[in-house]
Short mmCIF file of C-alpha atoms (C1' of nucleotides) in Angstrom, two decimals:
data_model
loop_
_atom_site.label_atom_id
_atom_site.label_comp_id
_atom_site.label_asym_id
_atom_site.label_seq_id
_atom_site.Cartn_x
_atom_site.Cartn_y
_atom_site.Cartn_z
CA MET A 303 16.23 115.87 66.88
CA SER A 304 16.41 114.77 63.27
CA GLY A 305 18.34 117.90 62.32
CA THR A 306 21.55 116.47 63.68
CA SER A 307 21.45 112.96 62.23
CA THR A 308 24.62 111.92 60.47
CA LYS A 309 22.79 111.94 57.14
CA ASP A 310 21.72 115.55 57.68
CA ARG A 311 25.20 116.55 58.78
CA ILE A 312 26.61 115.04 55.59
CA LEU A 313 24.12 117.09 53.57
CA GLU A 314 24.92 120.30 55.48
CA ALA A 315 28.66 119.85 55.03
CA SER A 316 28.25 118.95 51.34
CA ILE A 317 26.15 122.05 50.64
CA GLU A 318 28.75 124.26 52.26
CA LEU A 319 31.66 122.63 50.45
CA PHE A 320 29.98 122.27 47.03
CA SER A 321 28.84 125.90 47.08
CA ASN A 322 32.39 127.10 47.61
CA ARG A 323 34.38 124.70 45.48
CA GLY A 324 31.92 123.05 43.13
CA PHE A 325 30.91 119.40 43.00
CA TYR A 326 34.14 118.24 41.36
CA GLY A 327 36.30 120.36 43.65
CA VAL A 328 35.14 118.46 46.72
CA SER A 329 36.10 114.88 47.54
CA ILE A 330 34.26 112.30 49.64
CA ARG A 331 37.21 112.56 52.04
CA ASP A 332 36.66 116.35 52.33
CA ILE A 333 33.03 115.78 53.26
CA ALA A 334 33.86 113.02 55.76
CA LYS A 335 36.48 115.22 57.41
CA ALA A 336 34.03 118.13 57.71
CA VAL A 337 31.45 115.84 59.33
CA GLY A 338 34.02 114.14 61.56
CA ILE A 339 33.62 110.58 60.29
CA LYS A 340 35.62 108.29 58.00
CA GLU A 341 34.99 108.36 54.26
CA SER A 342 33.64 104.79 54.19
CA SER A 343 30.88 105.82 56.64
CA ILE A 344 29.40 108.13 54.00
CA TYR A 345 28.34 105.04 52.08
CA ASN A 346 26.13 103.91 54.98
CA HIS A 347 23.91 106.87 54.12
CA PHE A 348 24.34 107.52 50.40
CA LYS A 349 24.92 105.11 47.51
CA SER A 350 27.34 107.50 45.81
CA LYS A 351 28.69 111.05 45.74
CA GLU A 352 26.19 111.79 42.96
CA GLU A 353 23.33 110.75 45.24
CA ILE A 354 24.34 113.41 47.77
CA LEU A 355 23.98 116.07 45.07
CA ASP A 356 20.65 114.61 43.94
CA THR A 357 19.32 114.71 47.50
CA ILE A 358 20.39 118.34 47.86
CA PHE A 359 18.57 119.19 44.62
CA ASP A 360 15.47 117.28 45.80
CA GLN A 361 15.34 119.26 49.04
CA PHE A 362 15.85 122.53 47.17
CA GLN A 363 13.05 121.80 44.74
CA THR A 364 10.65 120.83 47.53
CA ALA A 365 11.54 123.94 49.53
CA MET A 366 11.12 126.20 46.49
CA GLU A 367 7.77 124.72 45.60
CA GLN A 368 6.56 125.31 49.13
CA THR A 369 7.56 128.97 49.02
CA ILE A 370 5.31 129.81 46.05
CA PRO A 371 2.99 132.29 47.71
CA SER A 372 -0.78 131.90 47.26
CA GLU A 373 -2.80 134.82 45.96
CA GLU A 374 -4.08 135.45 49.51
CA ALA A 375 -0.55 135.39 50.91
CA LEU A 376 0.53 137.98 48.33
CA GLU A 377 -2.43 140.25 49.13
CA LYS A 378 -1.69 139.95 52.83
CA ALA A 379 2.04 140.67 52.34
CA LEU A 380 1.21 143.70 50.23
CA GLY A 381 -1.09 145.00 52.98
CA GLY A 382 -1.27 148.76 52.83
CA LEU A 383 2.31 149.20 51.60
CA SER A 384 3.37 151.32 48.64
CA ALA A 385 5.13 149.53 45.75
CA GLU A 386 8.53 150.81 46.88
CA ASP A 387 8.05 149.85 50.53
CA PHE A 388 6.82 146.40 49.56
CA TRP A 389 9.96 145.58 47.60
CA LYS A 390 12.25 147.11 50.22
CA THR A 391 10.61 145.04 52.95
CA GLY A 392 10.99 141.94 50.80
CA LEU A 393 14.65 142.72 50.17
CA MET A 394 15.47 143.29 53.85
CA ASN A 395 13.76 140.03 54.76
CA PHE A 396 15.75 138.29 52.07
CA VAL A 397 19.08 139.77 53.15
CA GLY A 398 18.47 139.36 56.88
CA LYS A 399 17.21 135.80 56.97
CA THR A 400 19.82 133.28 58.04
CA GLN A 401 17.48 130.56 56.85
CA THR A 402 18.02 131.66 53.27
CA GLN A 403 21.78 131.13 53.55
CA ARG A 404 21.16 127.45 52.85
CA MET A 405 18.99 128.22 49.82
CA GLU A 406 21.54 130.77 48.63
CA ASP A 407 24.28 128.17 48.86
CA ILE A 408 22.25 125.65 46.90
CA SER A 409 21.46 128.31 44.29
CA LYS A 410 25.21 128.78 43.92
CA ILE A 411 25.69 125.04 43.42
CA ILE A 412 22.98 125.10 40.75
CA LEU A 413 24.64 128.02 38.94
CA TYR A 414 27.93 126.13 39.15
CA GLU A 415 26.61 122.89 37.76
CA MET A 416 23.92 124.06 35.33
CA PHE A 417 26.22 123.83 32.32
CA ARG A 418 27.00 120.14 32.77
CA ASN A 419 24.35 118.64 35.08
CA PRO A 420 20.88 118.31 33.45
CA ARG A 421 19.11 118.35 36.81
CA ALA A 422 20.90 121.60 37.77
CA ARG A 423 20.01 123.04 34.35
CA ASP A 424 16.30 122.29 34.85
CA LEU A 425 16.33 123.76 38.35
CA ALA A 426 18.15 126.87 37.10
CA ILE A 427 15.56 127.45 34.39
CA SER A 428 12.47 126.65 36.46
CA GLU A 429 13.49 127.94 39.89
CA LEU A 430 16.09 130.66 39.37
CA PHE A 431 15.05 132.23 36.08
CA THR A 432 11.34 131.53 35.63
CA ARG A 433 9.85 131.17 39.12
CA GLN A 434 11.29 134.37 40.54
CA GLN A 435 10.10 136.41 37.58
CA ASP A 436 6.68 134.81 37.82
CA VAL A 437 6.13 135.74 41.46
CA VAL A 438 7.31 139.29 40.75
CA ARG A 439 4.92 139.48 37.80
CA ARG A 440 1.99 138.40 39.99
CA VAL A 441 2.85 141.10 42.52
CA PHE A 442 2.90 143.76 39.79
CA VAL A 443 -0.47 142.58 38.51
CA LEU A 444 -1.85 142.92 42.01
CA MET A 445 -0.31 146.38 42.39
CA LYS A 446 -1.82 147.43 39.09
CA GLU A 447 -5.28 146.25 40.19
CA ARG A 448 -4.94 148.36 43.31
CA GLY A 449 -3.74 151.38 41.38
CA LEU A 450 -0.35 151.33 43.12
CA ILE A 451 1.44 151.35 39.79
CA ALA A 452 0.57 152.83 36.43
CA ASP A 453 -0.80 150.95 33.43
CA VAL A 454 2.60 149.57 32.28
CA ASP A 455 3.64 146.31 30.64
CA VAL A 456 3.85 144.05 33.72
CA ASP A 457 5.83 141.34 31.92
CA ALA A 458 8.55 143.78 30.90
CA LEU A 459 8.49 145.39 34.33
CA ALA A 460 8.85 142.00 36.02
CA THR A 461 11.76 141.12 33.72
CA ALA A 462 13.50 144.40 34.44
CA TYR A 463 13.00 143.91 38.16
CA SER A 464 13.78 140.22 38.65
CA TYR A 465 16.56 139.76 36.10
CA THR A 466 18.45 142.75 37.46
CA MET A 467 18.01 141.38 40.97
CA LEU A 468 19.31 138.00 39.81
CA SER A 469 22.58 139.54 38.57
CA LEU A 470 22.85 141.61 41.72
CA GLN A 471 22.29 138.51 43.85
CA LEU A 472 25.06 136.80 41.93
CA GLU A 473 27.36 139.77 42.51
CA MET A 474 26.38 139.83 46.19
CA SER A 475 27.10 136.12 46.46
CA LEU A 476 30.53 136.64 44.89
CA MET A 477 31.38 139.43 47.32
CA LYS A 478 30.29 137.40 50.34
CA ASN A 479 32.26 134.43 49.07
CA TRP A 480 35.51 136.41 49.16
CA GLY A 481 34.74 138.41 52.28
CA LEU A 482 34.49 141.66 50.30
CA ALA A 483 32.22 144.57 51.21
CA THR A 484 28.62 144.09 50.05
CA ASP A 485 27.42 147.63 50.83
CA ALA A 486 27.80 148.84 47.26
CA VAL A 487 25.79 145.92 45.88
CA LEU A 488 23.07 146.34 48.51
CA GLU A 489 22.90 150.03 47.65
CA LYS A 490 22.53 149.12 43.97
CA MET A 491 19.63 146.85 44.92
CA MET A 492 17.90 149.63 46.86
CA SER A 493 18.56 152.10 44.10
CA HIS A 494 17.10 149.68 41.56
CA ILE A 495 13.94 149.30 43.67
CA ARG A 496 13.58 153.08 43.82
CA PHE A 497 14.11 153.29 40.06
CA VAL A 498 11.54 150.64 39.17
CA SER A 499 9.03 152.15 41.61
CA ARG A 500 9.48 155.60 40.10
CA VAL A 501 9.20 154.26 36.56
CA ALA A 502 5.91 152.55 37.35
CA GLU A 503 4.50 155.40 39.39
CA PRO A 504 0.81 155.95 38.65
CA MET B 997 49.99 131.99 10.02
CA SER B 998 50.42 132.34 13.75
CA GLY B 999 46.78 131.49 14.38
CA THR B 1000 47.43 127.82 13.89
CA SER B 1001 50.54 127.36 16.02
CA THR B 1002 50.37 124.47 18.45
CA LYS B 1003 50.31 126.91 21.34
CA ASP B 1004 47.27 128.68 19.89
CA ARG B 1005 45.55 125.39 19.17
CA ILE B 1006 46.07 124.36 22.80
CA LEU B 1007 44.50 127.64 23.91
CA GLU B 1008 41.55 127.25 21.53
CA ALA B 1009 40.85 123.70 22.65
CA SER B 1010 41.23 124.64 26.33
CA ILE B 1011 38.75 127.52 26.02
CA GLU B 1012 36.22 125.25 24.41
CA LEU B 1013 36.66 122.48 26.97
CA PHE B 1014 36.92 124.70 30.06
CA SER B 1015 33.80 126.65 29.07
CA ASN B 1016 31.76 123.47 28.88
CA ARG B 1017 33.13 121.43 31.76
CA GLY B 1018 35.01 123.87 33.99
CA PHE B 1019 38.73 123.98 34.70
CA TYR B 1020 38.67 120.99 37.06
CA GLY B 1021 36.43 118.98 34.77
CA VAL B 1022 39.04 118.97 32.00
CA SER B 1023 42.31 117.02 32.11
CA ILE B 1024 45.59 117.69 30.33
CA ARG B 1025 44.91 114.46 28.45
CA ASP B 1026 41.53 115.84 27.28
CA ILE B 1027 43.22 118.95 25.92
CA ALA B 1028 46.00 116.97 24.23
CA LYS B 1029 43.44 114.67 22.59
CA ALA B 1030 41.41 117.66 21.31
CA VAL B 1031 44.57 119.19 19.81
CA GLY B 1032 45.81 115.87 18.43
CA ILE B 1033 49.10 115.67 20.33
CA LYS B 1034 50.35 113.69 23.33
CA GLU B 1035 49.89 115.10 26.82
CA SER B 1036 53.61 115.54 27.41
CA SER B 1037 53.78 117.87 24.40
CA ILE B 1038 51.58 120.38 26.22
CA TYR B 1039 54.50 121.04 28.55
CA ASN B 1040 56.65 122.25 25.66
CA HIS B 1041 54.30 125.25 25.50
CA PHE B 1042 52.99 125.77 29.02
CA LYS B 1043 54.63 125.25 32.40
CA SER B 1044 51.44 123.89 33.94
CA LYS B 1045 47.70 123.48 33.47
CA GLU B 1046 47.24 126.61 35.59
CA GLU B 1047 49.38 128.60 33.15
CA ILE B 1048 46.99 127.76 30.32
CA LEU B 1049 44.14 129.30 32.30
CA ASP B 1050 46.26 132.34 33.17
CA THR B 1051 47.11 132.88 29.51
CA ILE B 1052 43.43 132.67 28.56
CA PHE B 1053 42.61 135.27 31.20
CA ASP B 1054 45.45 137.50 29.97
CA GLN B 1055 44.14 137.42 26.42
CA PHE B 1056 40.60 138.12 27.60
CA GLN B 1057 41.66 141.11 29.66
CA THR B 1058 43.70 142.57 26.79
CA ALA B 1059 40.84 142.07 24.34
CA MET B 1060 38.32 143.62 26.73
CA GLU B 1061 40.50 146.64 27.36
CA GLN B 1062 40.84 147.18 23.64
CA THR B 1063 37.09 147.14 23.13
CA ILE B 1064 36.45 150.08 25.46
CA PRO B 1065 34.99 152.54 22.98
CA SER B 1066 36.34 156.09 22.89
CA GLU B 1067 33.93 158.99 23.21
CA GLU B 1068 34.25 159.61 19.46
CA ALA B 1069 33.54 155.98 18.66
CA LEU B 1070 30.39 156.10 20.79
CA GLU B 1071 29.21 159.29 19.08
CA LYS B 1072 29.84 157.75 15.70
CA ALA B 1073 28.05 154.50 16.61
CA LEU B 1074 25.07 156.46 17.89
CA GLY B 1075 24.93 158.37 14.61
CA GLY B 1076 21.39 159.50 13.95
CA LEU B 1077 19.77 156.49 15.59
CA SER B 1078 17.01 156.61 18.18
CA ALA B 1079 17.76 155.10 21.62
CA GLU B 1080 15.79 151.96 20.80
CA ASP B 1081 17.40 151.43 17.41
CA PHE B 1082 20.85 151.96 18.85
CA TRP B 1083 20.45 149.18 21.41
CA LYS B 1084 18.76 146.85 18.93
CA THR B 1085 21.62 147.32 16.49
CA GLY B 1086 24.11 146.66 19.26
CA LEU B 1087 22.26 143.51 20.28
CA MET B 1088 22.07 142.12 16.76
CA ASN B 1089 25.78 142.76 16.28
CA PHE B 1090 26.44 141.02 19.54
CA VAL B 1091 24.30 137.99 18.74
CA GLY B 1092 25.44 137.72 15.14
CA LYS B 1093 29.18 138.02 15.59
CA THR B 1094 30.99 134.71 15.47
CA GLN B 1095 34.06 136.49 16.78
CA THR B 1096 32.35 136.98 20.13
CA GLN B 1097 31.85 133.24 20.57
CA ARG B 1098 35.38 133.08 21.93
CA MET B 1099 34.76 135.96 24.35
CA GLU B 1100 31.46 134.42 25.36
CA ASP B 1101 33.20 131.13 26.13
CA ILE B 1102 35.84 132.86 28.23
CA SER B 1103 33.12 134.79 30.06
CA LYS B 1104 31.58 131.43 30.92
CA ILE B 1105 34.90 130.19 32.26
CA ILE B 1106 35.16 133.33 34.40
CA LEU B 1107 31.64 132.83 35.78
CA TYR B 1108 32.56 129.20 36.52
CA GLU B 1109 35.77 129.96 38.33
CA MET B 1110 35.03 133.32 39.98
CA PHE B 1111 34.11 131.71 43.30
CA ARG B 1112 37.47 130.00 43.78
CA ASN B 1113 39.99 131.65 41.45
CA PRO B 1114 41.02 135.20 42.55
CA ARG B 1115 41.97 136.18 39.00
CA ALA B 1116 38.59 135.09 37.68
CA ARG B 1117 36.93 136.97 40.53
CA ASP B 1118 38.73 140.19 39.62
CA LEU B 1119 37.89 139.80 35.94
CA ALA B 1120 34.24 139.09 36.76
CA ILE B 1121 33.99 142.24 38.85
CA SER B 1122 35.93 144.54 36.53
CA GLU B 1123 34.97 143.17 33.10
CA LEU B 1124 31.60 141.48 33.45
CA PHE B 1125 29.86 143.53 36.13
CA THR B 1126 31.50 146.97 36.11
CA ARG B 1127 32.79 147.56 32.59
CA GLN B 1128 29.59 146.68 30.77
CA GLN B 1129 27.53 148.91 33.02
CA ASP B 1130 30.02 151.70 32.57
CA VAL B 1131 29.87 151.71 28.78
CA VAL B 1132 26.08 151.58 28.92
CA ARG B 1133 26.09 154.53 31.34
CA ARG B 1134 28.28 156.57 28.98
CA VAL B 1135 25.88 155.88 26.13
CA PHE B 1136 22.92 157.04 28.21
CA VAL B 1137 24.78 160.22 29.17
CA LEU B 1138 25.37 160.88 25.50
CA MET B 1139 21.74 160.19 24.65
CA LYS B 1140 20.64 162.55 27.39
CA GLU B 1141 22.89 165.32 26.01
CA ARG B 1142 21.28 164.88 22.61
CA GLY B 1143 17.79 164.86 24.05
CA LEU B 1144 17.18 161.28 22.90
CA ILE B 1145 16.14 160.28 26.39
CA ALA B 1146 14.44 162.18 29.21
CA ASP B 1147 16.14 163.63 32.27
CA VAL B 1148 16.30 160.34 34.20
CA ASP B 1149 18.86 158.88 36.63
CA VAL B 1150 21.42 157.50 34.16
CA ASP B 1151 23.15 155.32 36.78
CA ALA B 1152 19.92 153.56 37.68
CA LEU B 1153 18.95 153.31 34.02
CA ALA B 1154 22.33 151.78 33.16
CA THR B 1155 21.99 149.28 36.02
CA ALA B 1156 18.51 148.29 34.92
CA TYR B 1157 19.70 147.85 31.35
CA SER B 1158 23.04 146.13 31.77
CA TYR B 1159 22.31 143.91 34.77
CA THR B 1160 19.17 142.58 33.13
CA MET B 1161 21.16 141.90 29.98
CA LEU B 1162 23.80 140.10 32.01
CA SER B 1163 21.24 137.64 33.39
CA LEU B 1164 19.71 137.23 29.98
CA GLN B 1165 23.13 136.57 28.47
CA LEU B 1166 23.67 133.92 31.14
CA GLU B 1167 20.32 132.34 30.31
CA MET B 1168 21.13 132.52 26.60
CA SER B 1169 24.47 130.89 27.23
CA LEU B 1170 22.77 128.08 29.19
CA MET B 1171 20.29 127.44 26.40
CA LYS B 1172 23.00 127.36 23.74
CA ASN B 1173 25.07 125.03 25.90
CA TRP B 1174 22.30 122.43 25.91
CA GLY B 1175 21.11 123.00 22.37
CA LEU B 1176 17.80 124.43 23.55
CA ALA B 1177 15.79 127.10 21.72
CA THR B 1178 17.07 130.63 22.34
CA ASP B 1179 14.17 132.46 20.66
CA ALA B 1180 12.35 133.16 23.91
CA VAL B 1181 15.47 134.63 25.53
CA LEU B 1182 16.24 136.77 22.48
CA GLU B 1183 12.64 138.01 22.50
CA LYS B 1184 13.04 138.90 26.18
CA MET B 1185 16.14 140.91 25.27
CA MET B 1186 14.30 142.81 22.54
CA SER B 1187 11.33 143.38 24.80
CA HIS B 1188 13.63 144.69 27.51
CA ILE B 1189 15.20 147.14 25.07
CA ARG B 1190 11.75 148.39 24.08
CA PHE B 1191 10.81 148.72 27.73
CA VAL B 1192 13.91 150.68 28.74
CA SER B 1193 13.56 152.93 25.68
CA ARG B 1194 9.91 153.64 26.48
CA VAL B 1195 10.70 154.30 30.14
CA ALA B 1196 13.35 156.86 29.22
CA GLU B 1197 11.37 158.47 26.44
CA PRO B 1198 11.81 162.25 26.45
"C1'" DT C 160 78.42 122.93 -1.20
"C1'" DG C 161 78.98 119.76 2.64
"C1'" DT C 162 79.62 118.90 7.48
"C1'" DA C 163 79.07 119.65 12.55
"C1'" DC C 164 76.40 121.32 15.96
"C1'" DA C 165 72.44 123.74 18.43
"C1'" DT C 166 67.58 124.33 18.88
"C1'" DC C 167 63.14 122.80 19.43
"C1'" DA C 168 58.48 120.33 19.09
"C1'" DG C 169 56.88 116.00 19.92
"C1'" DT C 170 56.96 111.23 22.21
"C1'" DG C 171 56.41 107.08 25.40
"C1'" DA C 172 56.96 105.52 29.73
"C1'" DA C 173 56.86 106.30 34.24
"C1'" DC C 174 56.25 108.80 38.92
"C1'" DG C 175 53.47 109.70 43.15
"C1'" DC C 176 49.06 111.05 44.49
"C1'" DG C 177 44.23 111.62 45.47
"C1'" DC C 178 40.01 110.03 43.80
"C1'" DG C 179 35.31 107.15 44.36
"C1'" DT C 180 34.10 102.97 45.97
"C1'" DT C 181 34.14 98.18 48.21
"C1'" DC C 182 34.34 94.94 51.85
"C1'" DA C 183 35.00 92.22 55.88
"C1'" DC C 184 34.98 93.74 60.43
"C1'" DT C 185 33.43 95.67 65.14
"C1'" DG C 186 30.69 97.14 68.69
"C1'" DA C 187 26.48 99.23 70.26
"C1'" DT C 188 21.51 99.03 70.36
"C1'" DG C 189 16.92 96.93 69.74
"C1'" DT C 190 13.83 92.78 69.69
"C1'" DA C 191 11.95 88.05 70.82
"C1'" DC C 192 11.18 84.63 73.94
"C1'" DT D 634 15.03 89.18 84.19
"C1'" DG D 635 18.53 87.03 81.20
"C1'" DT D 636 19.97 85.15 76.81
"C1'" DA D 637 20.26 84.79 71.66
"C1'" DC D 638 20.00 86.97 67.62
"C1'" DA D 639 19.22 90.81 64.11
"C1'" DT D 640 20.09 95.43 62.79
"C1'" DC D 641 22.83 99.17 61.89
"C1'" DA D 642 26.41 103.07 62.02
"C1'" DG D 643 31.09 103.40 61.83
"C1'" DT D 644 35.95 101.66 60.64
"C1'" DG D 645 40.55 100.52 58.34
"C1'" DA D 646 42.58 98.70 54.58
"C1'" DA D 647 42.58 98.06 50.06
"C1'" DC D 648 41.16 98.28 44.91
"C1'" DG D 649 41.72 100.25 40.22
"C1'" DC D 650 41.88 104.48 37.94
"C1'" DG D 651 42.84 108.98 36.10
"C1'" DC D 652 45.25 112.92 37.39
"C1'" DG D 653 49.35 116.58 36.68
"C1'" DT D 654 53.91 116.36 35.81
"C1'" DT D 655 58.79 114.71 34.65
"C1'" DC D 656 62.37 112.95 31.84
"C1'" DA D 657 65.41 110.84 28.61
"C1'" DC D 658 64.71 110.25 23.91
"C1'" DT D 659 64.04 111.24 18.71
"C1'" DG D 660 63.96 113.44 14.54
"C1'" DA D 661 63.39 117.61 11.92
"C1'" DT D 662 64.99 122.25 11.07
"C1'" DG D 663 68.17 126.18 11.34
"C1'" DT D 664 72.97 128.10 11.72
"C1'" DA D 665 78.16 128.49 11.29
"C1'" DC D 666 82.10 127.70 8.87
#
DNA sequence: TGTACATCAGTGAACGCGCGTTCACTGATGTAC
DNA sequence: TGTACATCAGTGAACGCGCGTTCACTGATGTAC
């Protein structure tokens, strides 16, 4: 299986290390040790340390672009759910999925590096800030069409929803990082969903 | 004047450098060059590079604790303003003040380091996440007492307001960092204030 | 007032160390005939 | 089937470099008598 090639193992280890200590806090020797090879072997798979980061960003971007839901997918996901239940279901899927751990780690790397790495900056703007808000906005538009929410400003509603969630995700990520309890943050997320749903009630 | 002592100049330069390149991205030689002294001179003022960071965090914490407004100060600031005008005034003060540039830079350092530095983690939780929300909550309580806002859940309202602003401040900080236009982010802030005010209208 | 001494910020040279990267190599595996 | 050769992942040793920090020093300023 291709999932266990040395190249992939280098990427896995790098994501885990970079997300905890930042790109500059991790050495090629750290990565090699985590993979179980010698540092010179890394260069059989990547031209430089920078290229490892680039490859991680490439994979993230591809994965994010593939997760943009189509209009049909959104309608199907919404199904017969109320606004509140829809967001709660989405949140539980997000929290429960182990698959998102990888994406969460890469998001952390992007937040780390966005102030000095132009690629990370672009990904932060397009994927973390803009994309998330955009999907949320499309869902609210759909909900409005179906009469699930009142005739409110969907842009402002999407900002209030997604930007709050972004901060809460950051706080959640920080808690997890240090092994602290995440209950309070999760409760804040649920409470925020209830609040936004109530505010937009038809 | 004490503001131009070598020690203070080292702190100033460190804040500027750390906030742009992170603690590990800046060397003692970088700091010395920015101040205009030799690297060995740094050690006449600080025991180690780590101690510079600690001192910066100390100053930040002291400054933050001094800016907790008293109940009287809040009442006075609210004056006869409407909810919307109060927040807009606060935002313009925040954006306009050059004095906050320093605090903004240190906030950036804290966000940078909070995943690996325990002190930064504690400051992030207490000063960036909790404190801001708490002051906002107190303002909403006051507004509710005066009938300026409806009988809504002030905790949820404070979360929606302050956590959204936190993300927007992060986005603003990113834009400024790269010399990109901040108009769109500022407009999002204003629009969010209008939205929250409308939502809580009595 | 002048002299002797203490204090203190700044300096230049050096230290040991970990960094990213290179390179000649080894040994296993695949391919051609 | 066996032999010759190419390919390729992994290795150990070494490189030049920048890092944080130390240390003996210098020269200016302050203090005591």
